Coordinates of C-alpha atoms and ligand atoms in Angstrom, one line a residue:
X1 CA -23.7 119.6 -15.3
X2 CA -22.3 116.3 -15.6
X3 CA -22.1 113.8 -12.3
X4 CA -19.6 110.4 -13.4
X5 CA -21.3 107.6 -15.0
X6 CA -20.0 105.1 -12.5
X7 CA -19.5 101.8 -13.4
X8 CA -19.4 102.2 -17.5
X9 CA -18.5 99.3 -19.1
X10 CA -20.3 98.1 -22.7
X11 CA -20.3 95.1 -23.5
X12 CA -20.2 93.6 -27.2
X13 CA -22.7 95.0 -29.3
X14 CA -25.5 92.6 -30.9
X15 CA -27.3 93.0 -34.2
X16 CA -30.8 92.6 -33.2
X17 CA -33.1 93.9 -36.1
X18 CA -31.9 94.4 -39.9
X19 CA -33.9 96.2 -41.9
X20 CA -32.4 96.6 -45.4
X21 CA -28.9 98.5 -44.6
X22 CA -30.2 99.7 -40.6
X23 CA -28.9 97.5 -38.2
X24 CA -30.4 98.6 -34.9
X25 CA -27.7 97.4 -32.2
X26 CA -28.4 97.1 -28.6
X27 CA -25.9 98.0 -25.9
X28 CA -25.2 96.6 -22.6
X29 CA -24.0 97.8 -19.5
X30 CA -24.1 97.9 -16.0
X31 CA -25.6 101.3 -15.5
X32 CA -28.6 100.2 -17.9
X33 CA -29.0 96.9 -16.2
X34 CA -29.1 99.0 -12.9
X35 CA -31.6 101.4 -13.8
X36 CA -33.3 98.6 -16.0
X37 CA -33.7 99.9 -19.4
X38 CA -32.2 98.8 -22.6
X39 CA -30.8 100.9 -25.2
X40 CA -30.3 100.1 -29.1
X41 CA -28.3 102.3 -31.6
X42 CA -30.1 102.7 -35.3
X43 CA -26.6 103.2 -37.1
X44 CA -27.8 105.3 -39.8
X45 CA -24.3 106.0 -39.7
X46 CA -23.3 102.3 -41.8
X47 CA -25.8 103.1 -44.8
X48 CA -23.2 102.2 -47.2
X49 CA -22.4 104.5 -50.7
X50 CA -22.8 108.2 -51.9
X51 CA -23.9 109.6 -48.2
X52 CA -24.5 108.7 -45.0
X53 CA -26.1 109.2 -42.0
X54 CA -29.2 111.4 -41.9
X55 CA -28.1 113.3 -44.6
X56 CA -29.0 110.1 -46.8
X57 CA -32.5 110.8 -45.7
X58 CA -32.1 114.4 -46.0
X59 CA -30.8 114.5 -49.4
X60 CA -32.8 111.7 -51.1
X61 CA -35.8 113.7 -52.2
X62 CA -34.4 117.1 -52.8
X63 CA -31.8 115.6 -55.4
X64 CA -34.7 113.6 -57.3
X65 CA -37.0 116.6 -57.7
X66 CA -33.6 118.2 -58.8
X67 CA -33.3 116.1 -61.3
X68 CA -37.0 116.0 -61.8
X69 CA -37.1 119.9 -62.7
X70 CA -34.0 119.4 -65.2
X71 CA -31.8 120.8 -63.0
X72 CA -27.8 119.9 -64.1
X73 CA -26.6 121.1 -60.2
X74 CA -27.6 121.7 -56.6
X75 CA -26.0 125.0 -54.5
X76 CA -25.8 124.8 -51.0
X77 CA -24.2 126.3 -47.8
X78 CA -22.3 125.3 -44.7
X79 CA -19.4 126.1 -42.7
X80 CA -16.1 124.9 -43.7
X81 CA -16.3 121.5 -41.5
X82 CA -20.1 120.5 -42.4
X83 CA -21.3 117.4 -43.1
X84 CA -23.9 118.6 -45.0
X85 CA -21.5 120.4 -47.9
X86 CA -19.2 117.0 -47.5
X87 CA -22.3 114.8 -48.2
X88 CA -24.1 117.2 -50.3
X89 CA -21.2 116.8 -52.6
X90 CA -21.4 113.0 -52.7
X91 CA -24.5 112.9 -53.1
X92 CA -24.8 115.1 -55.9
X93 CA -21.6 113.9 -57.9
X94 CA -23.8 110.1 -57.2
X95 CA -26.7 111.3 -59.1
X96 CA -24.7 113.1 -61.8
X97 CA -25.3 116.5 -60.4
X98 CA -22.7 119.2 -60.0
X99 CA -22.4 121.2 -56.7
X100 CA -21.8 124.5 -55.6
X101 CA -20.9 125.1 -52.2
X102 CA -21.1 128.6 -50.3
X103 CA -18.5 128.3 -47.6
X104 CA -18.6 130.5 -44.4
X105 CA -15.6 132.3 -44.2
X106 CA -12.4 132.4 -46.3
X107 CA -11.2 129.3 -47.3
X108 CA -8.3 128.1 -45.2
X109 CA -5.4 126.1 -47.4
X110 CA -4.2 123.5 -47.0
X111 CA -8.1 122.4 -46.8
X112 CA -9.3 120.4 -44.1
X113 CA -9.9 116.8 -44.6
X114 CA -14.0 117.5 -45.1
X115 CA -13.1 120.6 -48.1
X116 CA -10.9 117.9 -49.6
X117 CA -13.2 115.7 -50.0
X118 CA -16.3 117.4 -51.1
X119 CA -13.1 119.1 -53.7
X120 CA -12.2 115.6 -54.9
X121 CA -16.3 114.8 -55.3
X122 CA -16.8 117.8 -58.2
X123 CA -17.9 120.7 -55.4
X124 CA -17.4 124.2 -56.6
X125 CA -16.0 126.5 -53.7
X126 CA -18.1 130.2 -53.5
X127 CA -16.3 131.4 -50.4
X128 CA -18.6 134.2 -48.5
X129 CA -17.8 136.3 -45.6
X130 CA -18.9 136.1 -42.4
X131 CA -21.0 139.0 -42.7
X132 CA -22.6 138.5 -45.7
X133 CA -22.8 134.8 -45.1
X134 CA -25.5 136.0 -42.6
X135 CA -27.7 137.7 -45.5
X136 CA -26.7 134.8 -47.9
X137 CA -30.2 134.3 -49.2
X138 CA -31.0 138.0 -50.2
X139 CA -32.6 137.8 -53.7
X140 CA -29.2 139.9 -54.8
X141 CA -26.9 136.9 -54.2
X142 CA -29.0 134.0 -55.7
X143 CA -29.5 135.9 -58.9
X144 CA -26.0 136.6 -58.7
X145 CA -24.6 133.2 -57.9
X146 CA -27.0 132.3 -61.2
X147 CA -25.2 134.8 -63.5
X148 CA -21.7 133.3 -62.7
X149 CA -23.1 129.5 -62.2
X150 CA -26.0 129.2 -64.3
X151 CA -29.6 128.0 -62.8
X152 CA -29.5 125.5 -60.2
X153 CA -31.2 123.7 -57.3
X154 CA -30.8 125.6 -54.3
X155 CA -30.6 123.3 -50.9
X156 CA -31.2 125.3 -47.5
X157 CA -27.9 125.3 -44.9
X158 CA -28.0 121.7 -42.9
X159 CA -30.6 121.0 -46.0
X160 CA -33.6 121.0 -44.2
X161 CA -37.0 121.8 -46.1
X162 CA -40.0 120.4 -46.4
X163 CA -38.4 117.6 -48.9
X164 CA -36.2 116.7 -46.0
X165 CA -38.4 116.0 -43.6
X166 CA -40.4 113.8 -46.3
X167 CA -36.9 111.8 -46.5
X168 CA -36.2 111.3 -42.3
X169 CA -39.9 110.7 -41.9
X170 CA -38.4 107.3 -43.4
X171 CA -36.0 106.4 -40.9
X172 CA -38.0 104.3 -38.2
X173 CA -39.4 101.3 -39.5
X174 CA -42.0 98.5 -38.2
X175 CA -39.4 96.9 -35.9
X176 CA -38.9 100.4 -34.2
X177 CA -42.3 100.6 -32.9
X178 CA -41.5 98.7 -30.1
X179 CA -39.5 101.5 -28.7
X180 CA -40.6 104.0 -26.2
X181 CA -38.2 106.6 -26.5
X182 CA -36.8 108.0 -30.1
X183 CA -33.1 110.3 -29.3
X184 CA -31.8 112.1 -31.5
X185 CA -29.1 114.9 -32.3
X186 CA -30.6 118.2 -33.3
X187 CA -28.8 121.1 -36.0
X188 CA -31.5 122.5 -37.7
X189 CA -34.2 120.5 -36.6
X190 CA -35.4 118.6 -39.9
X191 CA -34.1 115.0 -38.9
X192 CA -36.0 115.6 -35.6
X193 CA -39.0 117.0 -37.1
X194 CA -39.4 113.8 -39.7
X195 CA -38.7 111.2 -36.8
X196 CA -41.6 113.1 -34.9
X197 CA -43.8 113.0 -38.0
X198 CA -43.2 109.4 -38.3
X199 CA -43.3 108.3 -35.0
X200 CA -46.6 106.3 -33.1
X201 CA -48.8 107.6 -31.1
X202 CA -46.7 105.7 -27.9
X203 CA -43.7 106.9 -28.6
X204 CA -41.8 110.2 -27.6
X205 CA -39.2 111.4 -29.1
X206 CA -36.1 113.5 -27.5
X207 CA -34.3 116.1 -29.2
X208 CA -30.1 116.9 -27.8
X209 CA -29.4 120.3 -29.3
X210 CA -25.6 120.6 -30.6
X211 CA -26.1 124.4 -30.4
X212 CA -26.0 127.0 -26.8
X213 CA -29.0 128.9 -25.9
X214 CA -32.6 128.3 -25.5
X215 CA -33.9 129.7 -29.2
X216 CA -34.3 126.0 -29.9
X217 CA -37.5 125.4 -28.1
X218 CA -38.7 128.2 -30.3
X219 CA -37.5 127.0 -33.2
X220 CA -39.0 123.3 -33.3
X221 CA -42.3 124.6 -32.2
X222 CA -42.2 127.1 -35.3
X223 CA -40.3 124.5 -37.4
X224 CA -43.4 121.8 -36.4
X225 CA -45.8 124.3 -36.8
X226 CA -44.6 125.1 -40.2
X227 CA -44.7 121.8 -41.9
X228 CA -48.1 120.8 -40.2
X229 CA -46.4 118.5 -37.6
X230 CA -47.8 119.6 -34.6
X231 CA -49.8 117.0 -33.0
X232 CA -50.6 115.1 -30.0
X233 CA -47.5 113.7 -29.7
X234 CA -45.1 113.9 -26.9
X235 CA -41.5 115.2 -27.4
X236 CA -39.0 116.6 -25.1
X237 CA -35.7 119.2 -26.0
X238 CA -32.5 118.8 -23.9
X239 CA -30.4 122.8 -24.6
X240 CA -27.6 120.9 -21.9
X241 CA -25.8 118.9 -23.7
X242 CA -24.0 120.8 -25.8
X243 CA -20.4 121.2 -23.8
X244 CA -20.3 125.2 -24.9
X245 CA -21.8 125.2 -28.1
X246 CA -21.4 124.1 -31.9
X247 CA -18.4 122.3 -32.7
X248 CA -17.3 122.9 -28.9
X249 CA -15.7 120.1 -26.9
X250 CA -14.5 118.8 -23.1
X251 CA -12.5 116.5 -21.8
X252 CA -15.0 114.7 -20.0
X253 CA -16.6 114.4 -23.7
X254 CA -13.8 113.0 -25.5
X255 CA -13.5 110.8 -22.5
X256 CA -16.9 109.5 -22.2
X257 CA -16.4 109.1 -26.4
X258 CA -13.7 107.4 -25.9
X259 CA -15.3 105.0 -23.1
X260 CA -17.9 104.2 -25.4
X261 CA -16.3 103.6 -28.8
X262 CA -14.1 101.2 -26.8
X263 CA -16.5 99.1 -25.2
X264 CA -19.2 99.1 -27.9
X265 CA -17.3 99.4 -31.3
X266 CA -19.8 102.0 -31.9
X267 CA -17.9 105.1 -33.3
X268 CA -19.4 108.3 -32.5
X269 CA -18.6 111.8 -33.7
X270 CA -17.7 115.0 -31.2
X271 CA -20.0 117.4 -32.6
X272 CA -23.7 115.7 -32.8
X273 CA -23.7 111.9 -31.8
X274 CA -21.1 111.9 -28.9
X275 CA -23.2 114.7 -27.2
X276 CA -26.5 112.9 -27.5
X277 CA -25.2 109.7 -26.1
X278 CA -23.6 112.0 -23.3
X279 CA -27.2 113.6 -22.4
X280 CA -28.6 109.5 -22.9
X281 CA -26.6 108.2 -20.4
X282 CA -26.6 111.5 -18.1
X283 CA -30.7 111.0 -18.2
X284 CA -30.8 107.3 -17.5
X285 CA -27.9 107.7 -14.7
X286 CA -30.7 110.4 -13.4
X287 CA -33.5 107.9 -13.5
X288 CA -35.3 110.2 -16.2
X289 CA -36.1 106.7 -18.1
X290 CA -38.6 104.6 -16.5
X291 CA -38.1 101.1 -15.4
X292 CA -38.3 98.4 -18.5
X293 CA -38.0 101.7 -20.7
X294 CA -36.8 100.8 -24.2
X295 CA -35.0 103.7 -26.4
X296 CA -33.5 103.8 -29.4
X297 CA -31.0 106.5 -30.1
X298 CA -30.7 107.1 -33.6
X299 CA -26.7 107.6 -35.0
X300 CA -26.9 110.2 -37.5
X301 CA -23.5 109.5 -39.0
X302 CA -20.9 112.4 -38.4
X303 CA -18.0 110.5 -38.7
X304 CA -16.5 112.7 -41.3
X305 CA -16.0 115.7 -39.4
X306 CA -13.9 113.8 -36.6
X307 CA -10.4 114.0 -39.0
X308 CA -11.4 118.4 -39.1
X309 CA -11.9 118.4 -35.1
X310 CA -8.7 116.4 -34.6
X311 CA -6.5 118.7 -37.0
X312 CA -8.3 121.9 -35.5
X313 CA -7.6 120.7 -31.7
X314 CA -4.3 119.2 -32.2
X315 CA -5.6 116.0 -30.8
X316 CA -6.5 112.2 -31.6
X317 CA -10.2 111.1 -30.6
X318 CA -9.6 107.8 -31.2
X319 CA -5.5 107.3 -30.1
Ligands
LIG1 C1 -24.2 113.9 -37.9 C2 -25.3 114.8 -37.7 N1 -26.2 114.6 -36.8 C3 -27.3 115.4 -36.6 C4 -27.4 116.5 -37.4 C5 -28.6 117.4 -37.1 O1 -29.6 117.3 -38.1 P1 -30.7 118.4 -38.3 O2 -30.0 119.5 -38.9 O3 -31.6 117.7 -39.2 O4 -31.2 118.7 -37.0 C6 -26.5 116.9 -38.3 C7 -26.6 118.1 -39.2 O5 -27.2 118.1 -40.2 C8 -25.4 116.0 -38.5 O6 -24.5 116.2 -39.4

């Protein structure tokens, strides 16, 4: 899938735009200069506080109209190394909420570093099986969950509803209208969804799967479709990028991570970010970009889940 980037040196980062706590930083290197674009990095990822990322984005509506409704806590789902439970908990302890978290799975002691923290940050455990995980919201196990709990706010898996996509409709800006091209990492599709709702008329915006198989096509159109978002707006899906599938990994991906971080300063994470930048700089080395393109690749945060990867595949990403 993959051909070598060739001569892939970054050089130092600069902060060109700073919009409130969004630096956009633009990266340099010889491959871009080559095939004459430019690339800049929205780090969404340095949104300082209770959560980052886009699960800031995500979050930030559904916990006010928590609150809003008098609700005292928020239940939600995820697998045991999900950013959204690690963020959701957070977030939720920041706004004086408590959590619930349904866990995938048994839960696996000692707990990995992103259990830990959502543990230290208030989050009740509700470990489900893998089985039932898959009916998890069947009327039977809400009202239950309410008997033992009490009433709460319920936030979808990866937390995307239409509250969501009213939050990461925020996340471009004035200054990012100059871009022609909007990347970003897709899960479930909301942070995509809101950056497509958001973005102009010249802009089109590319979607990296993290997740194998070709439902995803399906699923954005039904997931635009749904919230009213289809329009006459270009955007484009890439189902190649995603080295095997969810929470999969390569060497030549932890390699081309590695490259990166080192040259740029730029962290990125193995499971979303790392896989989008791989398909950026796979496209560009193609020549998909057109000359004097400029794109902006938005860095959805992640960073917590590198400490889980590393423990679950014996390895350092960043030695
Ligand atoms: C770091 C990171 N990037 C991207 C995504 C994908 O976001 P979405 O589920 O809105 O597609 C997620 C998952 O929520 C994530 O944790």
């Amino acid at each position: 899938m993959y051909r070598n980037l060739g001569n892939f040196e970054l050089k130092i980062p600069k902060i060109v735009s700073k919009i409130g706590f969004q630096p956009s930083e633009s990266v340099s290197t010889d491959l871009l200069h080559g095939q004459k674009v430019e690339l800049f990095i929205k780090r969404l990822d340095k949104i300082p506080g209770e959560s980052s990322g886009n699960k800031y984005f995500k979050l930030k509506y559904n916990l006010e109209t928590a609150k809003a409704q008098g609700k005292t806590q928020i239940l939600t789902f995820g697998g045991a190394f999900s950013n959204h439970i690690h963020a959701s908990a957070i977030a939720a302890k920041a706004h004086g909420l408590r959590s619930i978290g349904v866990i995938r799975g048994e839960l696996v002691y000692p707990l990995n570093p992103t259990l830990v923290a959502a543990k230290e940050n208030g989050m009740i455990f509700h470990p489900m099986s893998r089985s039932l995980y898959k009916e998890k919201y069947k009327v039977q196990h809400l009202k239950e969950w309410m008997d033992i709990y009490g009433d709460y706010y319920l936030i979808p898996e990866g937390g995307t509803n239409e509250l969501a996509i009213q939050g990461t409709r925020e996340i471009l800006d004035e200054v990012d209208t100059a871009f022609d091209f909007i990347c970003v990492p897709i899960g479930t599709g909301g942070t995509f969804a809101g950056l497509y709702a958001s973005a102009k008329s010249h802009q089109k915006v590319l979607g990296f799967s993290a997740l194998k198989g070709e439902f995803i096509h399906q699923e954005i159109r039904e997931l635009l479709a749904h919230h009213k978002l289809v329009g006459n707006k270009e955007y484009k899906l890439f189902s190649n990028y995603h080295f095997g599938g969810y929470g999969k990994i390569s060497g030549d991906l932890i390699q081309f991570i590695r490259n990166f971080s080192d040259s740029s300063a730029i962290p990125l994470d193995p499971i979303y970010t790392g896989k989008m930048m791989y398909g950026i700089f796979d496209l560009i080395e193609q020549g998909f970009f057109p000359k004097n393109s400029r794109i902006l690749a938005i860095h959805t945060g992640g960073l917590q889940g590198i400490a889980g990867m590393e423990q679950r595949f014996n390895f350092q990403l960043y030695p």
